[in-house]
XYZ file of C-alpha atoms in Angstrom:
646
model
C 4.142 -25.178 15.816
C 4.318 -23.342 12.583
C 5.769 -25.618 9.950
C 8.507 -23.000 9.207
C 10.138 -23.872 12.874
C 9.079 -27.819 11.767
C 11.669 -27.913 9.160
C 14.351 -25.942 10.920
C 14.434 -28.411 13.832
C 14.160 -31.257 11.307
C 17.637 -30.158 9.793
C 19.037 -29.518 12.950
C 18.545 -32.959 14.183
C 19.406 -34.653 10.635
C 22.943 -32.212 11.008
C 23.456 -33.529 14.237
C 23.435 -36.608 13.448
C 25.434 -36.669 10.577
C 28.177 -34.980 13.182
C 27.573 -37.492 15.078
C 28.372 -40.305 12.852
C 30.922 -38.501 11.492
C 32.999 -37.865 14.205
C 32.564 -42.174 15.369
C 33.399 -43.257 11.950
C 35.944 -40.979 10.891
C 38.695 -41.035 14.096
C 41.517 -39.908 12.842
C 43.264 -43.700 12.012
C 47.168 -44.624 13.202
C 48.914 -46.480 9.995
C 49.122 -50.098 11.603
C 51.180 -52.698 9.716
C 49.769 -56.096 9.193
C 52.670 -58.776 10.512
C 52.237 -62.431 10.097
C 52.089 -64.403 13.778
C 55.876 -66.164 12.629
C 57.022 -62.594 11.584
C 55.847 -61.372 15.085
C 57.522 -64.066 17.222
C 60.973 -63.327 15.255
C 60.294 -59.613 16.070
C 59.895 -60.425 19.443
C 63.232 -62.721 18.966
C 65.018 -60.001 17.790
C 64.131 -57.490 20.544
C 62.772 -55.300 18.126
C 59.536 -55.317 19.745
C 58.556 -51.949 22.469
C 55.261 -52.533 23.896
C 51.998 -54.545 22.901
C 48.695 -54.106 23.319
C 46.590 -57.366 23.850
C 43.125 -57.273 23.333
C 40.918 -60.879 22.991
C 42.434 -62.184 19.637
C 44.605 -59.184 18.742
C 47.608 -57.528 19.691
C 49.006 -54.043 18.220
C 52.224 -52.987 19.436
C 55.151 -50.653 18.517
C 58.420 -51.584 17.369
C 61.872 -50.009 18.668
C 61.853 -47.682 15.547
C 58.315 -46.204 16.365
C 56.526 -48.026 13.666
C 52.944 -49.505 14.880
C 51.843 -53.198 13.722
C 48.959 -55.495 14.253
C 48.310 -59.085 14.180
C 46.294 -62.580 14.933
C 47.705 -64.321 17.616
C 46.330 -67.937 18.683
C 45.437 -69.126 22.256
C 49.060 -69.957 23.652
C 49.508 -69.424 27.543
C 53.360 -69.442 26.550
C 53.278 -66.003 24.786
C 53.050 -63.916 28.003
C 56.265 -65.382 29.428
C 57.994 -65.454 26.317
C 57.665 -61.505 25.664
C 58.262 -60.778 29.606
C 61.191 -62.463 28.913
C 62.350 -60.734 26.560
C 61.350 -56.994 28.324
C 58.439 -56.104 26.022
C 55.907 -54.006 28.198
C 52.253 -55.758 27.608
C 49.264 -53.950 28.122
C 46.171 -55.958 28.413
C 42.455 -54.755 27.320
C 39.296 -56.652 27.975
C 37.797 -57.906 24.432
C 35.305 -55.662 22.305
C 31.958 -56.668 22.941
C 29.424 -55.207 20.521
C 25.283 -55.224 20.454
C 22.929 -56.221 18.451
C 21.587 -52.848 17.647
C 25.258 -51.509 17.494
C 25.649 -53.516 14.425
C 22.270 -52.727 12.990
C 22.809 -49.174 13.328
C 26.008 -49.294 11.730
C 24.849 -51.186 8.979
C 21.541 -49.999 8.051
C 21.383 -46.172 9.246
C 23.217 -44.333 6.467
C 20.580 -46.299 4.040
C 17.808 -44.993 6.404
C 19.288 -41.800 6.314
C 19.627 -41.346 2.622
C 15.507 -42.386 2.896
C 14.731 -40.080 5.098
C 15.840 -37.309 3.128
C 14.478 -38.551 0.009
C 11.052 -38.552 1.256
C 11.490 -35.247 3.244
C 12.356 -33.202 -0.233
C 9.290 -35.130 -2.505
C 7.034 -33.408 0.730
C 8.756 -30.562 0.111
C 7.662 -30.868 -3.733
C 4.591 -31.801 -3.906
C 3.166 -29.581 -1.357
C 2.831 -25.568 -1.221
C 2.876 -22.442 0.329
C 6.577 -21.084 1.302
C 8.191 -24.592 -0.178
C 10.556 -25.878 -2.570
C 9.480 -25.804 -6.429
C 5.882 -24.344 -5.298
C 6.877 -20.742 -6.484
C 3.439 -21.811 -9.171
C 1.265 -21.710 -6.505
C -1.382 -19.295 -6.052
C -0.472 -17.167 -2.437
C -4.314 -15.955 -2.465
C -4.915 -16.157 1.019
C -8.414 -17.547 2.305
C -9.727 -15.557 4.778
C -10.595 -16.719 8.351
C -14.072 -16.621 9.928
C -12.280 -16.107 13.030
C -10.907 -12.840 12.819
C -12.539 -9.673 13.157
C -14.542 -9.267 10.608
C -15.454 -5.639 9.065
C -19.309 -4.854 7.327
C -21.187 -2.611 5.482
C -21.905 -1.218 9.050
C -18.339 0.226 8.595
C -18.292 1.736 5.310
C -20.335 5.322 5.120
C -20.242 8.214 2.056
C -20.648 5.526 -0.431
C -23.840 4.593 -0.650
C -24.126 3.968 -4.746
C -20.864 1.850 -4.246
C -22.645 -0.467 -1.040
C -25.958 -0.938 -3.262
C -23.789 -2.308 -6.024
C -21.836 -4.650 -3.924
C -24.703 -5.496 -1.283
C -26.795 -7.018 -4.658
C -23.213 -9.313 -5.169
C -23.772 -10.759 -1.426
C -27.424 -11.405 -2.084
C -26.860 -12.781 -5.433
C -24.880 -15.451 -3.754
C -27.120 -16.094 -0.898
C -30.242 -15.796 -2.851
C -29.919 -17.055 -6.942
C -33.163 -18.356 -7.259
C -34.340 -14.792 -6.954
C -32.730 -13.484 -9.779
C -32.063 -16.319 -11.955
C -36.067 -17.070 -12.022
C -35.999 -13.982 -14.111
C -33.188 -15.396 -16.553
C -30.431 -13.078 -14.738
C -26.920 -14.527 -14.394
C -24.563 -13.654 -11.687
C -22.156 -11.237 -12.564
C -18.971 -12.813 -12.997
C -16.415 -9.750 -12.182
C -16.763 -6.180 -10.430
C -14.057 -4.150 -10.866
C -13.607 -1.132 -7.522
C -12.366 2.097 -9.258
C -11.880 5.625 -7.659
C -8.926 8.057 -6.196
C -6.170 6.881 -3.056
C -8.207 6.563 0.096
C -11.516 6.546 -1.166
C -12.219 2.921 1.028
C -12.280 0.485 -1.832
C -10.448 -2.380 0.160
C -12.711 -1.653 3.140
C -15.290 -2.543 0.617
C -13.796 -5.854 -0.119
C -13.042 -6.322 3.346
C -16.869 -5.482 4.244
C -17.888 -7.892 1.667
C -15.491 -10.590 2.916
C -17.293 -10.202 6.672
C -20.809 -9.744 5.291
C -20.575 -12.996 2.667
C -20.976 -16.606 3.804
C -18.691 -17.551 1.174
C -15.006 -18.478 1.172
C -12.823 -15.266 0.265
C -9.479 -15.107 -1.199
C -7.553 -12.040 -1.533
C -4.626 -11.498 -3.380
C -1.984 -8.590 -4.328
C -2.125 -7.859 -8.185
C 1.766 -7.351 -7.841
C 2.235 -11.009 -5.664
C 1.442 -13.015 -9.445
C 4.903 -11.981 -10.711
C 7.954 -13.162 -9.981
C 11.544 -13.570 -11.368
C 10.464 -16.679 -12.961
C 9.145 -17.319 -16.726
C 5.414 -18.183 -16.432
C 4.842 -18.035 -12.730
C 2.517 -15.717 -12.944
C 0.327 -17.461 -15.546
C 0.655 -20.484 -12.966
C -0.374 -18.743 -10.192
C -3.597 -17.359 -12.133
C -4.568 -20.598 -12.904
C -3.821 -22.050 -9.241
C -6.220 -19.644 -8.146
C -9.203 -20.494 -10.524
C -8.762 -23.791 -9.710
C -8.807 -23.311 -5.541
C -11.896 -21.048 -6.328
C -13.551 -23.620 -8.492
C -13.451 -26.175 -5.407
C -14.520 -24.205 -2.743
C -17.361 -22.640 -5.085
C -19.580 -20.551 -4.885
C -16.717 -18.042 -3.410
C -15.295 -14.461 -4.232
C -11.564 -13.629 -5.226
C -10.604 -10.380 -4.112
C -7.747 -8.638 -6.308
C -6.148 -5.795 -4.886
C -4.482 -2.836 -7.313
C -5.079 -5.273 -10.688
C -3.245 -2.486 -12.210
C -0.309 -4.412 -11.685
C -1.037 -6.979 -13.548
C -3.755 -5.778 -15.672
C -1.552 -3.596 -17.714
C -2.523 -2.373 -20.880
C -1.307 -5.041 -23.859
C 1.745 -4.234 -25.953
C 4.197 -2.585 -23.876
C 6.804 -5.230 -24.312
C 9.348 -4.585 -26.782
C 10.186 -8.387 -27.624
C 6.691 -8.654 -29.036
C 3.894 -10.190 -26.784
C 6.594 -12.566 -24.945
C 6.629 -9.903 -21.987
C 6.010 -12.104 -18.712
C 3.407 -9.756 -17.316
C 1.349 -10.088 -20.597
C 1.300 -13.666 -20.220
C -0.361 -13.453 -16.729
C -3.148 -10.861 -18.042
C -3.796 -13.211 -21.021
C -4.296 -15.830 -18.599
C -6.512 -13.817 -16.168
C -8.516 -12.883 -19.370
C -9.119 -16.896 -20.233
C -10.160 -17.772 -16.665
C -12.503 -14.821 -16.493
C -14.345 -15.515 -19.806
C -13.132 -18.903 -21.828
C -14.022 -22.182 -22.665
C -13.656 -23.401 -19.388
C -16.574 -22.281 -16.745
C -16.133 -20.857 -13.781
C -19.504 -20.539 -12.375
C -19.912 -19.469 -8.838
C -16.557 -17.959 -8.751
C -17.265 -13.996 -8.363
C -14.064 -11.723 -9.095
C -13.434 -8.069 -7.361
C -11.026 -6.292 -8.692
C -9.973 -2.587 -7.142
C -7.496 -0.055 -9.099
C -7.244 3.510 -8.846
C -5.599 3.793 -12.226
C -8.466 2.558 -14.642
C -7.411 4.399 -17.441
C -4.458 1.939 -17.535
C -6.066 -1.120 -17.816
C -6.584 -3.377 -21.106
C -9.332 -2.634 -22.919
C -10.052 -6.739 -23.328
C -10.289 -6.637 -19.250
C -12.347 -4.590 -18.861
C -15.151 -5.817 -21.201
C -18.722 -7.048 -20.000
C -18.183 -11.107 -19.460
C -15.149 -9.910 -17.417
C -16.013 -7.478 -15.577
C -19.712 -6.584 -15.637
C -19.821 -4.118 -13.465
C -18.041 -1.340 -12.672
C -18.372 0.306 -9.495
C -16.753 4.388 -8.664
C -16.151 4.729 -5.365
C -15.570 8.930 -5.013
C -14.577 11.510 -2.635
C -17.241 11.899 -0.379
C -19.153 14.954 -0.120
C -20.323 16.846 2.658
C -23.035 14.274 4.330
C -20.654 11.275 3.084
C -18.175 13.105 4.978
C -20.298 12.978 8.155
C -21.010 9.291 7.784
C -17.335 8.683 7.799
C -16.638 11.076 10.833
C -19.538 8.942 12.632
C -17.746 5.551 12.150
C -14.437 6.297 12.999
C -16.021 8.408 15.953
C -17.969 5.779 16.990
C -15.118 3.913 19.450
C -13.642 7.523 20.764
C -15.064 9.337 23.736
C -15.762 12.658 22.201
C -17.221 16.187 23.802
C -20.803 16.944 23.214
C -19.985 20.207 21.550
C -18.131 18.469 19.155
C -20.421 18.855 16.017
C -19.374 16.321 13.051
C -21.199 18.718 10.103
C -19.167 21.640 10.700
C -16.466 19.444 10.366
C -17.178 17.797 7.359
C -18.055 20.808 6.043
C -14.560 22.158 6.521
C -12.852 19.014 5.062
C -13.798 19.333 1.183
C -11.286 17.014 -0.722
C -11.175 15.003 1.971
C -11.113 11.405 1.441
C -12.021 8.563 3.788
C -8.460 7.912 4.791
C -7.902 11.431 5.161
C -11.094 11.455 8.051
C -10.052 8.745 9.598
C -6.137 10.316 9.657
C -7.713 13.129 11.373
C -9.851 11.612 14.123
C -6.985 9.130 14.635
C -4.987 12.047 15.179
C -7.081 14.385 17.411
C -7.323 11.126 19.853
C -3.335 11.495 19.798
C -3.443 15.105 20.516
C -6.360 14.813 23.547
C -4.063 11.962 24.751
C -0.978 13.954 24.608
C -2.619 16.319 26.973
C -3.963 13.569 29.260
C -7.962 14.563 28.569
C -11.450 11.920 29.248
C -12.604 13.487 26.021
C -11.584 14.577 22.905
C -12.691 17.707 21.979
C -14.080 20.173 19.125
C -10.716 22.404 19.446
C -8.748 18.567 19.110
C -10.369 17.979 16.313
C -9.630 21.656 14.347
C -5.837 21.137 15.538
C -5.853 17.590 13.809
C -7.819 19.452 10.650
C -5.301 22.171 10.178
C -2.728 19.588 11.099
C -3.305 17.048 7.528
C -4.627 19.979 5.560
C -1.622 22.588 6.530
C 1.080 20.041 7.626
C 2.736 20.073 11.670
C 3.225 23.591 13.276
C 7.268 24.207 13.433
C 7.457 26.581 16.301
C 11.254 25.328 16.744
C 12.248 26.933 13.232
C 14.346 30.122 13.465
C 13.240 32.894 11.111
C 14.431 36.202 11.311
C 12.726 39.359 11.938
C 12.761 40.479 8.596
C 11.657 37.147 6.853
C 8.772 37.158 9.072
C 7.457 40.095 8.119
C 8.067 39.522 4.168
C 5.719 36.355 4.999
C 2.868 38.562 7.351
C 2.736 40.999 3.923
C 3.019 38.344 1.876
C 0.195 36.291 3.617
C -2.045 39.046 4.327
C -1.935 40.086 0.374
C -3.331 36.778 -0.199
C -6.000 37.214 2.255
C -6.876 40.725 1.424
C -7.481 40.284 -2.269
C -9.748 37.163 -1.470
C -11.603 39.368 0.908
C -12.166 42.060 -1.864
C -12.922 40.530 -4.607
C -16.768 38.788 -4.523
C -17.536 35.130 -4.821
C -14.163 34.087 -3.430
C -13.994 31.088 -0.730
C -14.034 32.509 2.540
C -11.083 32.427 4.440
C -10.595 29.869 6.821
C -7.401 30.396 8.873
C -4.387 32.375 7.846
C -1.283 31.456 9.711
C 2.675 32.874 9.557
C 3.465 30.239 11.446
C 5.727 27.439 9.499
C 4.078 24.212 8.556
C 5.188 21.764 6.502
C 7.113 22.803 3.834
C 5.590 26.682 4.070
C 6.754 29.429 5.896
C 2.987 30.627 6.180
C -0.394 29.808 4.724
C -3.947 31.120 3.492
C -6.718 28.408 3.610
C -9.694 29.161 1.955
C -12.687 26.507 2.788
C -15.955 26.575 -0.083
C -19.202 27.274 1.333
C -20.541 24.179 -0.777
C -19.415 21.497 -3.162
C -17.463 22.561 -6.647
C -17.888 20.317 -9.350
C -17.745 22.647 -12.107
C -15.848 25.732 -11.999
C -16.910 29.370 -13.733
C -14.260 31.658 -15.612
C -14.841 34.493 -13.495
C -14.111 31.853 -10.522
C -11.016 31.082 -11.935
C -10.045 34.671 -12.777
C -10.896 35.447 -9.324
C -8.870 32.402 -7.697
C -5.541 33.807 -10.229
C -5.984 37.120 -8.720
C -5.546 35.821 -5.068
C -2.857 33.366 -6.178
C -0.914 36.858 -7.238
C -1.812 38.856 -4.241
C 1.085 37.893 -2.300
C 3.277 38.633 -4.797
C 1.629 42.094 -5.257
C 2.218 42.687 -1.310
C 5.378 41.755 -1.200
C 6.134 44.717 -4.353
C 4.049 47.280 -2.793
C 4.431 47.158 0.803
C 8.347 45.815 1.430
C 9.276 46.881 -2.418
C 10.756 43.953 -3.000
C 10.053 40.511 -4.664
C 11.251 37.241 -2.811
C 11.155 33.765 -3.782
C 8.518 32.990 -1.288
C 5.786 33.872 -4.532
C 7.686 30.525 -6.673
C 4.661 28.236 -5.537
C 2.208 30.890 -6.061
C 3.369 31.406 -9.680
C 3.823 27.804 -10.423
C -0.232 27.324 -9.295
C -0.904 30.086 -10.981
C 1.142 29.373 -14.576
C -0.341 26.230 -14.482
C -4.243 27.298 -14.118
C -3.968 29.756 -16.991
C -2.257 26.952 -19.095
C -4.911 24.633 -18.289
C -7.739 27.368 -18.697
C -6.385 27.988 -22.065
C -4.874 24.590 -23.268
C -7.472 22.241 -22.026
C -10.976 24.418 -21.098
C -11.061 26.667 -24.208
C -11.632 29.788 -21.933
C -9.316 32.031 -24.381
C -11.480 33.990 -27.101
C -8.366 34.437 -28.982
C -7.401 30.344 -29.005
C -10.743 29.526 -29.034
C -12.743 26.417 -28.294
C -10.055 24.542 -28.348
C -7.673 21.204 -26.707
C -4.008 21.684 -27.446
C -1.409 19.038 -26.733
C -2.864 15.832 -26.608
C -2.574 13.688 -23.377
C -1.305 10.577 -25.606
C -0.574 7.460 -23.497
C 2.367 5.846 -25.429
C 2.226 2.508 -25.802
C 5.857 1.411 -25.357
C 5.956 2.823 -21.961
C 2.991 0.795 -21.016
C 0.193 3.257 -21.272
C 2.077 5.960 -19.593
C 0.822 9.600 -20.003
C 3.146 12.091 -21.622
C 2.289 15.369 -23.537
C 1.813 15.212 -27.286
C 2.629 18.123 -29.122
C -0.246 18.246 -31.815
C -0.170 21.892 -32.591
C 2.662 24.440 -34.942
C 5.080 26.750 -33.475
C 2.992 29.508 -34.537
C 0.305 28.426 -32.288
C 2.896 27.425 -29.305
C 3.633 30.898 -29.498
C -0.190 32.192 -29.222
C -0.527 29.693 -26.001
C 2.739 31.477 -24.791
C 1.512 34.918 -25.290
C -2.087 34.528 -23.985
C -0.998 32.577 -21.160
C 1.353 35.645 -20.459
C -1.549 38.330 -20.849
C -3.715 36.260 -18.379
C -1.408 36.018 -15.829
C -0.059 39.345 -16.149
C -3.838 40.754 -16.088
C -4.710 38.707 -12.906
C -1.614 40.359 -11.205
C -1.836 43.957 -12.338
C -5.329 43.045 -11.233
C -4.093 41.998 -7.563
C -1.800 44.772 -7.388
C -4.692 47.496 -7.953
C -6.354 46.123 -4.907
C -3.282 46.073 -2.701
C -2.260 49.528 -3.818
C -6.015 51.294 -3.146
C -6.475 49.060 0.228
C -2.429 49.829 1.635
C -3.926 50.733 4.972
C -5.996 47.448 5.327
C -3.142 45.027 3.930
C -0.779 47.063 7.321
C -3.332 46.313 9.682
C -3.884 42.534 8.578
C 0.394 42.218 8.514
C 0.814 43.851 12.076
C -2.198 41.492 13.301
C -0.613 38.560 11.890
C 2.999 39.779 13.172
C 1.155 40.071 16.808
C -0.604 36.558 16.941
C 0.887 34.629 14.382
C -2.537 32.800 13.489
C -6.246 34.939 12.337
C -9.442 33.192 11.886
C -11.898 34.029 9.235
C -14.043 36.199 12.016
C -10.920 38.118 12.950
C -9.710 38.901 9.440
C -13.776 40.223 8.533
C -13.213 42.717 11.308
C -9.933 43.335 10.477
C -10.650 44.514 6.362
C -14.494 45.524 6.933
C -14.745 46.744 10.483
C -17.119 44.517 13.481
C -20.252 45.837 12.306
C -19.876 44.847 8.906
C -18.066 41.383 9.649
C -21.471 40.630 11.921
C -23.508 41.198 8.507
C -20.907 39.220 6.430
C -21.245 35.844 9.305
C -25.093 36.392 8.980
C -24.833 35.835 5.270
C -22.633 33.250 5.888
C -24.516 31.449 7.697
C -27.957 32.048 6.280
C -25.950 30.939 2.570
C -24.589 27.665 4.676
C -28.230 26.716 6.008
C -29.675 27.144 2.713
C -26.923 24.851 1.538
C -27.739 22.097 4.280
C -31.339 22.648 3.209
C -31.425 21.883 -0.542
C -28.751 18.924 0.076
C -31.259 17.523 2.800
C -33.914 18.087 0.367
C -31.913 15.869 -2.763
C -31.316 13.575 -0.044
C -35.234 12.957 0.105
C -36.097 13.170 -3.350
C -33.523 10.516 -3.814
C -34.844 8.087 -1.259
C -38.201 8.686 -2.239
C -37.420 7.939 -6.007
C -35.620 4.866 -4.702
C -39.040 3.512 -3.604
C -40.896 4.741 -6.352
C -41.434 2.012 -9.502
C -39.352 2.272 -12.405
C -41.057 4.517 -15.754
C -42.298 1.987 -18.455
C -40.724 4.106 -20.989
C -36.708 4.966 -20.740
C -36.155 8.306 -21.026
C -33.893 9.433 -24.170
C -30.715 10.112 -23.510
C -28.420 13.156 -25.086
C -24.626 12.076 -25.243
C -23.723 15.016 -27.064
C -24.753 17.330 -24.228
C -23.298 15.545 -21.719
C -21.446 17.687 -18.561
C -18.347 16.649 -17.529
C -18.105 16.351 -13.528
């Protein structure tokens, strides 16, 4: 019986009984008055006397004026006649016979009682979990061997992230191997990368593939409402790691707790600052705490204090990204693995249409093409399942049900097929995957573009090019209906925001130069929280205004040349999106370059896209190969200041 329902029936029986007692001691008392046995017999003289009650050595009676008396009478077999004489009505009881244990309860259970309770509340104290006064008690939760337990078996698209962790697990199985060399085990790894990404799989895969205890704890569940608790629970958690060493404590989102140092306004008395100070003394102080691995995971590293995140704390520090393309496969594959799937369903063309994509967002998508095969009561979930549930998370849910009028529909078909025709005319665009006038989500239609390979970096002209289709609804919507609706205010607000950037923070401007204006400045008072810094005149505000202007207005006068010479094509791709609601990227080809031409186009396509597969299957070689390959004798000289940002 869980402990919780333990003490609940405990205090139902101790309330009980206290009811009990209660109601046998405490009956409600009638005022007797004590009479002398002479002033009793003169009573009876008088004829004052009612009724009597006689009961072994006692009598309690009434007198004529209701009053109630009690008294000691004496063995005397003349007493009965004399009050029948005198017409007193005499009730007789048997005497009160009373046990051994009767007595003994009476006297010693409120002590027992009182002794009881006493002991029940120092239990209550001294123990912990959910209890009384144990709110300084770590809640790090040891994980069973008895559940189901997840590996590295589990975990695909982050390879760099498994070798890092995998050498933790054999570090602890196997420290003769690496301390023979003088290595120590690391004592902290701290899991970094973007929402979704599977860094608590990770832990979870490390909990399931180590031999060791694990405990795993929220960063958020060491504060609470009261002063030092959290500094308490940090040291609670040492300790339980330091007796059940060697083991691994498992901090989820240490962001909460890991807070850059000096946000409090009363100094450094802030409570959250005294947990992180005690976090950083356990990690690396006097005190050892050998055998006692810490993994920490945060998607918000930039955050963290700079004293955590030192080597002796945290030694390594492992990115777990967004998958790419064959990452993206591996995912598909696990989460595939327990679903009966079609054999034309083909995993790489999926992952190939799902850049961005994170691991949560895969498994979100398988998860939901099983719902929408078992919605239609199918063995098998199939290839078209899957593209439903793609277009589904990228797009948002289909709402058929919405009413939209005749005219608003076709504002959206020009409006959508603008977007599509610009991207189809201007070269080195992302192809078009699916254009759709059908609501979803919070759009009233949609252009998806999918890239043919992985962006990392991005080229001027490919951002010049991706403001020009941002605009080319816009331009439809002036050209072909000769009016402007608000449908463009997401468009514009993409678009603003590019050119801003492009300027601002890339230096792509000639006239502004090489340039980064308006600092991101993480202000310390709001506890490392980003807000734009204004580092820059008003003169130059106004040369970011203006140039920012002249790009955006060249990227739409831009669009709006290729509407205006192509008027014919952008009416045929709005009538063929007012007729079926939804094009593919094969329809749309024929659609602006005619069947012949869209047959050359898919051939390109797909000679590009196998060249593509090619040279990634080829780095995927080179890179096991140079795994096996020994190490150079020499280390190769490194260049900092010509380093590429990703």
């Amino acid at each position: 019986m869980n402990q919780f329902y333990k003490n609940i029936a405990l205090w139902l029986v101790i309330g009980l009984i206290m009811i009990a007692l209660f109601n046998l001691f405490n009956q409600p008392l009638t005022p007797f008055k004590e009479l002398i046995f002479s002033d009793f017999m003169n009573q009876v003289s008088s004829g004052n006397v009612e009724e009597v009650v006689v009961q072994g050595d006692h009598i309690q009676g009434k007198l004529q004026d209701g009053k109630m008396f009690r008294t000691n009478i004496v063995s005397d077999p003349e007493l009965i006649k004399f009050l029948r004489e005198k017409s007193v009505r005499i009730k007789v009881m048997p005497p009160e016979e009373t046990t051994w244990y009767t007595n003994l309860l009476i006297s010693w259970f409120p002590m027992l009682l009182l002794l009881g309770v006493w002991i029940f509340f120092m239990r209550q104290m001294q123990s912990g979990g959910g209890k009384a006064l144990s709110f300084g008690k770590s809640r790090a939760k040891l994980l069973s061997q008895q559940k189901k337990k997840a590996t590295f078996k589990d975990v695909a698209g982050v390879d760099e992230a498994k070798e890092e962790l995998q050498e933790i697990i054999e570090f602890l199985k196997e420290p003769q191997k690496f301390q023979k060399l003088g290595g120590k085990i690391p004592k902290g790894v701290l899991v970094m990368g973007p929402p979704g990404t599977g860094k608590t799989l990770l832990a979870r895969a490390i909990a399931g593939e180590a031999n060791v205890p694990f405990f795993n704890i929220s960063g958020s569940e060491f504060v609470e409402m009261f002063v030092g608790v959290g500094a308490s629970r940090v040291r609670d958690l040492f300790e339980q790691g330091k007796k059940n060493a060697p083991c691994i404590i498992f901090i989820d989102e240490i962001d909460a707790v890991g807070r850059h140092r000096g946000a409090g306004l009363g100094g450094g008395h802030d409570e959250r600052e005294q947990t992180l100070n005690q976090l950083l003394v356990e990690m690396d102080g006097f005190a050892s705490n050998e055998g006692v691995i810490l993994i920490a995971a945060t998607n918000r590293p930039d955050v963290l204090d700079p004293a955590l995140m030192r080597p002796g704390r945290f030694d390594r520090q492992v990115v777990v990204p967004r998958p790419d393309i064959r990452g993206r496969e591996g995912i598909l594959k696990v989460h595939t693995m327990n679903i009966p799937i079609e054999e034309d369903v083909k995993l790489a063309v999926l992952s190939r249409g799902t850049p961005g994509f994170s691991g949560a967002d895969l498994e979100n998508m398988v998860n939901e093409a099983a719902l929408m095969a078992a919605r239609q009561e199918k063995d098998l979930v199939a290839m078209e399942d899957f593209e439903n549930a793609k277009d589904k998370v990228m797009m948002g849910v289909e709402r058929r049900s919405m009413i939209i009028s005749d005219e608003e529909k076709r504002n959206t078909a020009f409006h959508e097929a603008g977007h599509v025709l610009v991207a189809k005319l201007i070269p080195g665009t992302d192809p078009i995957h699916k254009v759709t006038i059908i609501p979803r989500g919070r759009a009233l239609g949609l252009t998806m573009q999918l890239p043919v390979d992985e962006r990392h970096t991005y080229p001027v002209k490919y951002l010049m090019d991706r403001l020009a289709v941002l605009f080319g609804g816009r331009a439809a919507e002036e050209i072909a209906l000769n009016q402007v609706t608000t449908g463009a205010g997401n468009d514009i607000e993409q678009g603003t925001d590019l050119a801003r950037k492009m300027i601002c923070e890339w230096g792509m401007s000639k006239t502004m130069g090489p340039l980064a204006y308006g600092k991101k400045e993480e202000q310390i008072f709001l506890g490392r929280e980003i807000s734009q810094h204004k580092d820059y005149s008003e003169a130059t505000a106004i040369a970011i205004d203006k140039e920012v202007k002249e790009l955006v207005a060249k990227s739409y006068e831009r669009a709006k040349k290729l509407v205006r010479e192509n008027k014919k094509t952008l009416d045929k791709l709005a009538e063929a999106l007012l007729e079926r609601e939804s094009l593919g990227g094969r329809e749309v080809d024929v659609i602006v370059f005619g069947k012949i031409k869209a047959e050359e186009i898919a051939k390109k396509e797909a000679t590009v896209k196998a060249a593509v597969m090619a040279e990634q299957e080829n780095s995927i070689k080179a890179k096991s190969e140079s795994n096996t390959k020994p190490e150079p004798a020499t280390k190769p000289e490194t260049n900092p200041v010509g380093k590429k940002d990703d």
